Coordinates of C-alpha atoms in Angstrom, one line a residue:
M96 CA 112.7 147.6 106.7
T97 CA 109.9 145.9 108.7
T98 CA 111.1 143.5 111.4
D99 CA 108.2 143.2 113.8
S100 CA 106.4 139.9 114.4
G101 CA 109.2 138.0 112.5
T102 CA 107.5 138.5 109.2
G103 CA 109.7 141.2 107.7
P104 CA 113.2 141.0 106.3
E105 CA 116.3 141.2 108.5
P106 CA 117.2 144.6 110.1
E107 CA 119.3 147.1 108.3
G108 CA 122.8 146.0 107.9
S109 CA 121.9 142.4 107.0
G110 CA 121.7 143.1 103.3
A111 CA 124.8 141.0 102.4
E112 CA 123.0 138.0 104.0
E113 CA 120.0 138.6 101.7
G114 CA 122.0 139.2 98.6
V115 CA 121.9 143.0 98.7
A116 CA 125.3 144.8 98.4
A117 CA 126.2 147.2 101.2
E118 CA 127.0 149.8 98.5
L119 CA 125.1 150.0 95.2
P120 CA 126.6 151.1 91.9
E121 CA 125.7 154.5 90.5
G122 CA 122.2 154.7 89.2
W123 CA 120.9 151.8 91.3
V124 CA 118.4 152.0 94.2
R125 CA 116.9 149.7 96.8
A126 CA 113.2 149.0 96.9
T127 CA 111.0 146.4 98.4
I128 CA 109.2 143.9 96.3
G129 CA 105.9 145.4 97.5
E130 CA 107.0 148.7 96.0
L131 CA 107.9 147.1 92.7
C132 CA 105.1 144.5 92.3
D133 CA 101.6 143.7 93.1
V134 CA 101.9 140.8 95.6
N135 CA 99.2 138.3 95.1
P136 CA 97.0 140.4 92.9
R137 CA 93.3 139.5 93.0
G138 CA 93.1 138.0 89.6
F139 CA 93.6 138.6 85.9
D140 CA 93.8 142.0 84.3
E141 CA 91.0 140.7 82.0
E142 CA 88.7 137.9 83.0
P143 CA 88.5 135.0 80.4
A144 CA 85.2 133.8 79.1
D145 CA 84.0 130.5 80.5
G146 CA 84.6 128.6 77.3
E147 CA 88.1 130.0 76.8
L148 CA 91.1 127.6 77.2
I149 CA 93.9 128.7 79.6
S150 CA 96.9 127.0 81.2
Q151 CA 96.8 125.0 84.4
V152 CA 100.1 124.9 86.3
P153 CA 100.4 122.6 89.4
M154 CA 103.4 122.8 91.6
A155 CA 105.0 119.8 89.9
A156 CA 105.0 121.8 86.6
V157 CA 107.6 124.2 88.0
E158 CA 111.2 123.0 87.7
V159 CA 113.6 123.1 90.6
A160 CA 116.1 126.1 90.6
T161 CA 115.9 126.7 86.8
G162 CA 113.2 129.4 86.6
R163 CA 111.2 127.3 84.1
M164 CA 107.8 125.9 84.1
D165 CA 105.6 123.6 81.9
A166 CA 102.4 125.4 80.9
S167 CA 101.3 122.8 78.3
M168 CA 98.3 121.6 80.4
R169 CA 95.1 123.4 79.2
V170 CA 91.7 123.6 80.8
R171 CA 88.4 125.4 80.1
Y172 CA 88.3 128.4 82.4
G173 CA 84.6 127.8 83.3
D174 CA 85.3 124.3 84.5
L175 CA 87.7 125.5 87.3
K176 CA 86.9 129.2 87.9
K177 CA 85.0 128.4 91.1
K178 CA 87.8 126.3 92.6
S179 CA 90.3 127.8 95.0
L180 CA 93.2 128.1 92.6
T181 CA 95.8 130.8 92.1
R182 CA 95.2 133.1 89.2
F183 CA 98.2 134.5 87.3
Q184 CA 99.1 135.7 83.9
E185 CA 102.0 136.0 81.4
N186 CA 105.2 137.5 82.9
D187 CA 104.0 137.1 86.5
V188 CA 106.7 135.6 88.8
L189 CA 105.6 132.5 90.8
F190 CA 107.2 131.9 94.2
A191 CA 106.4 128.6 95.9
K192 CA 105.6 129.5 99.5
I193 CA 105.4 126.1 101.1
T194 CA 108.2 123.8 102.4
P195 CA 110.1 122.1 100.8
C196 CA 109.1 123.5 97.4
M197 CA 110.4 127.0 98.3
E198 CA 113.8 125.7 99.7
N199 CA 114.2 123.6 96.5
G200 CA 113.8 126.7 94.3
K201 CA 110.4 126.3 92.7
I202 CA 110.4 129.8 91.4
A203 CA 109.6 130.7 87.8
K204 CA 108.5 133.4 85.4
A205 CA 105.1 132.6 83.9
Q206 CA 105.5 132.3 80.1
G207 CA 103.9 130.4 77.2
L208 CA 100.5 130.5 78.9
T209 CA 97.5 129.6 76.8
G210 CA 95.6 132.8 76.3
G211 CA 98.2 134.5 78.5
R212 CA 96.5 133.3 81.7
A213 CA 96.7 130.3 84.1
L214 CA 95.2 128.7 87.2
G215 CA 97.8 127.2 89.5
S216 CA 98.6 125.7 92.9
T217 CA 97.3 127.6 95.9
E218 CA 100.8 127.3 97.3
F219 CA 102.2 130.0 94.9
H220 CA 102.8 133.7 95.8
V221 CA 102.3 135.7 92.6
L222 CA 104.4 138.8 91.9
R223 CA 103.2 141.1 89.1
S224 CA 105.8 143.8 88.2
R225 CA 104.5 147.4 87.8
G226 CA 107.2 148.1 85.3
A227 CA 110.3 149.2 87.3
V228 CA 111.7 145.6 87.5
L229 CA 111.9 143.0 84.8
P230 CA 110.2 139.7 85.8
E231 CA 113.3 137.8 84.7
Y232 CA 115.5 139.9 86.9
L233 CA 113.2 139.5 89.9
M234 CA 113.1 135.7 89.3
H235 CA 116.9 135.3 89.2
F236 CA 117.1 137.4 92.4
L237 CA 114.7 135.1 94.3
L238 CA 116.5 132.0 93.0
Q239 CA 119.6 132.8 94.9
S240 CA 120.3 130.2 97.5
N241 CA 120.9 132.7 100.3
I242 CA 117.6 134.5 99.6
R243 CA 115.8 131.1 99.9
K244 CA 117.7 130.3 103.1
T245 CA 116.7 133.6 104.7
A246 CA 113.1 133.1 103.6
E247 CA 113.2 129.7 105.2
R248 CA 114.0 131.3 108.6
H249 CA 110.9 133.5 108.3
M250 CA 108.5 130.6 107.5
A251 CA 105.4 130.2 109.7
G252 CA 103.1 127.3 110.4
A253 CA 103.2 123.7 111.6
V254 CA 106.0 121.3 110.7
G255 CA 105.6 120.0 107.1
Q256 CA 103.1 122.9 106.4
R257 CA 105.4 125.9 106.9
R258 CA 105.0 128.8 104.5
V259 CA 106.7 132.1 103.6
P260 CA 104.3 134.8 104.8
R261 CA 103.1 137.4 102.2
P262 CA 104.3 140.4 104.4
Y263 CA 107.8 139.0 104.5
L264 CA 108.0 138.7 100.7
A265 CA 106.4 142.1 100.1
E266 CA 108.9 143.8 102.4
L267 CA 112.0 142.0 101.1
E268 CA 114.5 144.5 99.6
I269 CA 116.0 144.1 96.2
P270 CA 118.7 146.1 94.5
V271 CA 117.2 147.7 91.4
P272 CA 119.5 148.8 88.5
P273 CA 118.5 151.0 85.6
L274 CA 116.0 149.2 83.3
A275 CA 118.5 149.1 80.5
E276 CA 121.1 147.4 82.8
Q277 CA 118.5 144.9 84.0
H278 CA 118.1 143.8 80.3
R279 CA 121.9 143.4 80.0
I280 CA 122.1 141.5 83.3
V281 CA 119.3 139.1 82.3
A282 CA 120.9 138.5 78.9
K283 CA 124.3 137.7 80.5
L284 CA 122.7 135.4 83.1
D285 CA 120.8 133.5 80.5
D286 CA 124.0 133.0 78.5
Q287 CA 126.2 132.0 81.4
L288 CA 123.6 129.8 83.2
A289 CA 123.0 127.9 80.0
H290 CA 126.6 126.7 80.1
V291 CA 126.3 125.9 83.8
E292 CA 123.1 123.9 83.2
A293 CA 124.8 121.9 80.4
G294 CA 127.5 120.9 82.8
E295 CA 124.9 120.1 85.5
E296 CA 123.0 117.9 83.0
A297 CA 126.3 116.0 82.3
V298 CA 126.9 115.6 86.0
R299 CA 123.3 114.2 86.5
A300 CA 123.9 111.8 83.6
A301 CA 127.1 110.6 85.2
L302 CA 125.5 110.1 88.6
T303 CA 122.7 108.1 87.0
A304 CA 125.2 106.0 85.2
S305 CA 127.1 105.5 88.4
A306 CA 124.0 104.4 90.3
V307 CA 123.2 101.9 87.5
L308 CA 126.7 100.6 87.7
E309 CA 126.3 100.1 91.5
D310 CA 123.1 98.2 91.0
L311 CA 124.7 96.0 88.4
I312 CA 127.6 95.3 90.7
T313 CA 125.4 94.3 93.6
G314 CA 122.8 92.6 91.6
C315 CA 125.2 90.5 89.5
G316 CA 127.4 89.9 92.5
A317 CA 124.6 88.5 94.5
R318 CA 124.0 85.8 91.9
G319 CA 127.6 85.1 91.1
G320 CA 127.9 87.0 87.8
L321 CA 131.1 89.0 88.5
Y322 CA 133.7 86.5 87.4
G323 CA 132.3 85.5 84.0
V324 CA 131.9 81.9 85.1
E325 CA 129.5 79.7 83.2
C326 CA 126.0 79.9 84.5
L327 CA 123.3 77.3 84.0
P328 CA 119.5 77.2 84.3
T329 CA 118.5 76.3 87.8
S330 CA 115.0 75.2 88.7
L331 CA 112.8 76.4 91.5
E332 CA 109.5 74.8 92.6
P333 CA 106.7 77.0 91.3
A334 CA 104.5 79.0 93.7
D335 CA 101.4 81.1 93.1
V336 CA 103.5 84.2 92.3
D337 CA 105.0 85.7 89.2
D338 CA 108.7 84.9 89.3
G339 CA 109.4 86.0 85.7
V340 CA 112.4 84.4 84.1
L341 CA 114.9 83.4 86.7
P342 CA 118.6 84.2 85.8
D343 CA 121.0 81.3 85.4
L344 CA 123.2 80.5 88.3
P345 CA 126.8 79.2 88.6
L346 CA 127.4 75.5 89.2
G347 CA 126.7 74.6 92.8
W348 CA 124.2 77.5 93.4
K349 CA 120.5 77.0 94.0
W350 CA 117.3 79.0 94.0
V351 CA 115.2 79.0 97.2
R352 CA 112.3 80.9 98.6
L353 CA 113.0 83.6 101.1
G354 CA 110.8 81.9 103.7
D355 CA 113.0 78.7 103.3
I356 CA 116.1 80.5 104.6
A357 CA 114.8 83.3 106.8
E358 CA 112.2 84.0 109.5
V359 CA 110.2 86.9 108.0
V360 CA 107.9 88.9 110.3
G361 CA 105.9 92.1 110.0
G362 CA 106.3 95.0 112.5
V363 CA 104.1 96.8 115.0
T364 CA 101.0 98.8 114.1
K365 CA 100.7 102.0 116.0
D366 CA 97.7 102.2 118.2
G367 CA 97.1 105.8 119.1
K368 CA 94.4 105.1 121.6
K369 CA 96.8 103.0 123.8
Q370 CA 99.9 105.2 123.7
G371 CA 99.1 106.4 127.2
D372 CA 98.8 102.9 128.8
P373 CA 101.2 103.0 131.8
E374 CA 102.1 99.3 131.4
Y375 CA 103.5 100.0 127.9
V376 CA 107.2 100.5 127.3
E377 CA 108.6 103.1 124.9
V378 CA 111.1 102.1 122.3
P379 CA 112.5 103.5 119.0
Y380 CA 111.1 102.1 115.8
L381 CA 112.0 102.2 112.1
R382 CA 109.6 103.5 109.4
V383 CA 109.7 103.2 105.7
A384 CA 111.6 106.5 105.5
N385 CA 114.4 105.0 107.6
V386 CA 114.9 102.0 105.3
Q387 CA 116.4 103.2 102.0
R388 CA 117.8 101.1 99.1
G389 CA 121.2 100.0 100.3
R390 CA 121.3 102.1 103.4
L391 CA 119.5 103.1 106.6
V392 CA 118.8 106.7 107.4
L393 CA 118.7 107.1 111.2
D394 CA 118.9 110.9 111.7
R395 CA 115.2 110.9 112.7
V396 CA 113.9 107.8 114.4
E397 CA 110.4 107.9 116.0
R398 CA 109.4 106.3 119.3
I399 CA 106.4 104.2 120.1
R400 CA 104.7 102.7 123.2
L401 CA 103.6 99.0 123.2
P402 CA 103.5 96.0 125.5
A403 CA 106.9 94.9 126.7
K404 CA 106.4 91.3 125.4
K405 CA 105.7 92.7 121.9
A406 CA 108.7 95.0 122.0
H407 CA 110.9 92.1 123.0
S408 CA 109.6 89.9 120.2
L409 CA 110.2 92.6 117.5
K410 CA 113.6 93.7 118.8
L411 CA 116.1 93.9 116.0
E412 CA 119.4 92.0 116.0
S413 CA 122.6 92.7 114.0
G414 CA 122.3 90.9 110.7
D415 CA 118.6 91.3 110.3
V416 CA 117.6 92.4 106.8
L417 CA 114.9 95.1 106.7
L418 CA 112.6 95.2 103.6
N419 CA 109.9 97.7 103.0
E420 CA 106.3 96.4 102.8
G421 CA 104.5 99.5 101.5
G422 CA 104.6 103.0 100.3
D423 CA 105.3 104.2 96.7
R424 CA 105.6 101.3 94.3
D425 CA 109.3 101.7 93.8
K426 CA 109.8 101.3 97.6
L427 CA 108.6 97.7 97.8
G428 CA 111.2 95.3 98.8
R429 CA 114.0 97.9 99.2
G430 CA 116.1 97.7 102.2
W431 CA 119.4 97.1 104.1
I432 CA 121.0 95.4 107.1
W433 CA 120.5 96.3 110.7
E434 CA 123.8 96.5 112.5
G435 CA 122.6 97.3 116.1
Q436 CA 123.0 101.1 115.7
I437 CA 120.2 101.9 118.2
E438 CA 119.5 99.9 121.4
D439 CA 116.1 98.1 121.7
C440 CA 115.0 99.3 118.3
I441 CA 112.0 97.6 116.6
H442 CA 110.2 98.1 113.2
Q443 CA 106.7 99.3 112.2
N444 CA 104.2 97.2 110.2
H445 CA 105.3 98.6 106.8
V446 CA 108.8 97.2 107.3
F447 CA 109.5 93.4 107.2
R448 CA 112.4 91.8 109.2
A449 CA 114.1 88.8 107.6
R450 CA 116.4 87.0 110.0
I451 CA 118.5 84.4 108.2
R452 CA 118.4 80.9 109.8
G453 CA 121.7 79.2 110.7
K454 CA 123.9 81.6 108.7
M455 CA 122.7 79.9 105.5
L456 CA 123.4 83.2 103.6
D457 CA 125.4 86.3 104.2
P458 CA 122.9 89.1 104.9
R459 CA 124.6 91.4 102.4
L460 CA 124.0 89.0 99.6
L461 CA 120.3 88.9 100.5
A462 CA 120.0 92.7 100.8
W463 CA 121.9 93.2 97.5
H464 CA 119.7 90.7 95.7
S465 CA 116.5 92.2 97.1
N466 CA 117.4 95.7 96.0
A467 CA 118.2 94.5 92.4
F468 CA 116.2 91.4 91.4
G469 CA 113.7 91.9 94.2
K470 CA 112.8 95.4 93.0
N471 CA 111.2 94.1 89.8
W472 CA 109.8 91.0 91.5
C473 CA 108.0 93.0 94.2
D474 CA 106.7 95.3 91.5
R475 CA 105.1 92.4 89.7
N476 CA 103.7 90.8 92.8
G477 CA 102.7 93.8 94.9
R478 CA 99.2 95.3 95.2
Q479 CA 98.3 98.8 94.3
T480 CA 95.5 100.9 95.9
V481 CA 94.8 104.5 95.0
N482 CA 97.7 106.1 96.9
L483 CA 99.6 103.1 98.3
A484 CA 101.4 100.0 97.0
S485 CA 102.1 97.0 99.3
I486 CA 103.3 93.5 99.3
S487 CA 101.9 90.9 101.8
L488 CA 104.0 89.0 104.3
R489 CA 102.9 85.7 102.7
T490 CA 104.0 86.9 99.2
I491 CA 107.4 88.3 100.2
K492 CA 108.2 85.0 101.8
L493 CA 108.0 83.5 98.3
M494 CA 110.6 85.8 96.8
P495 CA 113.3 83.7 94.9
I496 CA 116.7 83.9 96.5
P497 CA 120.0 82.6 95.0
V498 CA 122.2 80.8 97.5
P499 CA 125.9 80.1 96.7
P500 CA 127.9 77.4 98.4
K501 CA 128.8 78.5 102.0
S502 CA 132.5 78.2 101.2
M503 CA 132.5 80.9 98.6
Q504 CA 130.2 83.5 100.2
D505 CA 133.0 85.5 102.0
V506 CA 135.1 85.7 98.8
L507 CA 132.0 86.8 96.9
V508 CA 131.1 89.5 99.4
K509 CA 134.6 90.9 99.4
A510 CA 134.7 91.0 95.6
V511 CA 131.4 93.0 95.5
E512 CA 132.6 95.4 98.2
I513 CA 135.9 96.1 96.3
R514 CA 134.0 97.0 93.2
L515 CA 131.4 99.1 95.1
A516 CA 134.2 101.1 96.8
E517 CA 135.6 101.9 93.3
A518 CA 132.2 103.0 92.0
R519 CA 131.6 105.1 95.1
S520 CA 135.0 106.7 94.8
A521 CA 134.0 107.8 91.3
Q522 CA 130.7 109.1 92.7
Q523 CA 132.5 111.3 95.1
V524 CA 134.5 112.9 92.3
I525 CA 131.2 113.5 90.4
Q526 CA 129.6 115.0 93.4
G527 CA 132.5 117.3 93.8
V528 CA 132.0 118.5 90.2
R529 CA 128.3 119.0 91.0
E530 CA 129.1 121.2 94.0
Q531 CA 131.5 123.2 91.9
G532 CA 128.6 123.8 89.4
E533 CA 126.3 125.0 92.3
S534 CA 129.1 127.3 93.5
L535 CA 129.5 128.8 90.0
R536 CA 125.7 129.3 89.7
N537 CA 125.6 131.1 93.1
A538 CA 128.7 133.2 92.2
L539 CA 127.1 134.3 88.9
L540 CA 123.9 135.3 90.6
H541 CA 125.7 137.2 93.4
A542 CA 127.8 139.1 90.8
A543 CA 124.6 140.1 89.0
F544 CA 123.0 141.7 92.1
I545 CA 126.1 143.7 93.2
G546 CA 126.6 145.2 89.8
A547 CA 129.7 143.1 88.9
L548 CA 128.3 141.0 86.1
V549 CA 127.9 143.6 83.4
P550 CA 129.4 147.2 83.1
Q551 CA 127.3 150.2 84.0
D552 CA 126.4 152.8 81.4
P553 CA 126.3 156.4 82.7
D554 CA 123.8 157.3 80.0
D555 CA 121.2 154.8 81.4
E556 CA 118.2 156.4 83.1
H557 CA 118.7 156.1 86.8
A558 CA 116.5 153.5 88.5
S559 CA 115.3 156.2 91.0
V560 CA 113.7 158.1 88.1
L561 CA 112.0 154.9 86.9
L562 CA 110.8 154.1 90.4
D563 CA 109.5 157.6 91.0
R564 CA 107.6 157.4 87.8
S565 CA 106.2 154.0 88.7
R566 CA 105.1 155.3 92.1
A567 CA 103.4 158.4 90.6
Q568 CA 101.5 156.2 88.1
R569 CA 100.4 153.9 90.8
A570 CA 99.3 156.8 93.0
A571 CA 97.3 158.3 90.1
A572 CA 95.7 155.0 89.3
S573 CA 94.7 154.5 92.9
K574 CA 93.0 157.9 93.3
P575 CA 89.2 157.5 93.2
A576 CA 87.5 159.3 90.4
K577 CA 85.7 162.4 91.4
R578 CA 81.9 162.0 91.2
K579 CA 80.1 164.7 89.3
R580 CA 77.3 166.2 91.3
A581 CA 74.0 166.5 89.5
P582 CA 72.7 170.0 89.1
C583 CA 70.2 171.0 91.8
K584 CA 66.6 171.5 90.6
A585 CA 64.8 174.6 91.8
S586 CA 61.9 173.9 94.1
P587 CA 58.6 175.2 92.9
A588 CA 57.7 178.6 94.5
A589 CA 55.0 178.5 97.1
P590 CA 51.8 180.1 96.1
E591 CA 50.9 183.5 97.4
T592 CA 48.1 183.0 99.9
S593 CA 48.2 186.3 101.8
G594 CA 48.2 184.3 104.9
R595 CA 45.0 182.6 104.0
P596 CA 44.9 178.7 104.0
V597 CA 44.9 177.0 100.7
P598 CA 41.9 174.9 100.1
A599 CA 42.6 171.2 100.0
G600 CA 43.1 169.8 96.6
T601 CA 43.8 173.2 95.0
Q602 CA 47.6 173.4 95.4
D603 CA 48.4 171.9 91.9
T604 CA 45.9 174.3 90.1
L605 CA 46.9 177.6 91.6
P606 CA 48.6 180.0 89.2
L607 CA 52.3 180.5 89.6

């Protein structure tokens, strides 16, 4: 197999890594995808008319790791035929080539296409079987996690735009059983994977319910609703924001505005033109991606250069509550507490810092409330542009915050954390079941491609015969047709002149 330039599959002997058994069952052969398929064919076998409806399949229409796609979107072919979109047709296999879609398993067989044809994302490789491999069999082979992990190592391009090169995919080896056995393997996989997917759906539902429970624990706990105590309507001075209906609070609690109990400031705006200023200092800073709902993700923290005075004024302190200012709409107001994990760290302009004055409120109560009540409140009061949602510093300072008596805050926080620990323990059990489901899926696929999923039938036509026939048909189809030569016309005989010159103008009238 090809290994030069890092675009081909692994050298011989690495087949186990790529999902290919060292020894194949009787009647099986190995072949490259390029031998079995047209890789990125030029277009349709038959061009549609401009007024004909066909399917449109963006990347989002291909499911993750299931092999399914949504082909319900329809367009007039003439409206889009001049655009740079990928053409494919019924029974082609789509392989997402760009990160992270490929790693996530956006691979599918094209089916249910309007008119049998579709236009799709330019980030698809298209594989069109020549008949020796079933599209469903090829699709399941590519969906194996180890195949995708190997393809990831062969990606080329800049970070965030890395793609699987066409030569790598064309030269990737696949074990090919007899065609009859391919049908049996696909039928068995469809049956068994349906059971696995039913279990996975139940696990997803349980994880969703667990996340809802966690939100209820923190949201209700932050406003005193865990003990079933009597709650009463509590007033709050109106402001020019939409507070909605404020929940009732226990006796002794009060509603305040965030700006009344905390110093809230925006972060630094990156100025690319001044990053080389020698008087600037370099410090780590938090982005929206670092500030998740109920946690901080610090595996990748960027650095920025800015004036030392500005860096000092924005330096985070333990107990600061970080709240997102912008991004997707569901990110507004989400956040968590800084605990001094990184020295001299600051925050960018899309992240607010709320520093509670005089320990009026435990930071955990503020963060829990912001992630629950604050999520909907920010959604109502945020602004939306074409691609970005945001909430202003002035507005977020007006977010209503429930404040319990100081004497009961420690007890309340402990009660919430006990219940959270119980909910997260249940989540770990569910995650374990999810991992078992993924292991079972991988085991089924692995068994299919080493010949262990269904029994072999010695009466099946060997795959080598099928492959030879496919190669012969392809060779015959690729031979240029012989051009018939037109018969030569005899030239008119020259007139006999006995060596005498022919008078001008008489050549056409001389006798033959």
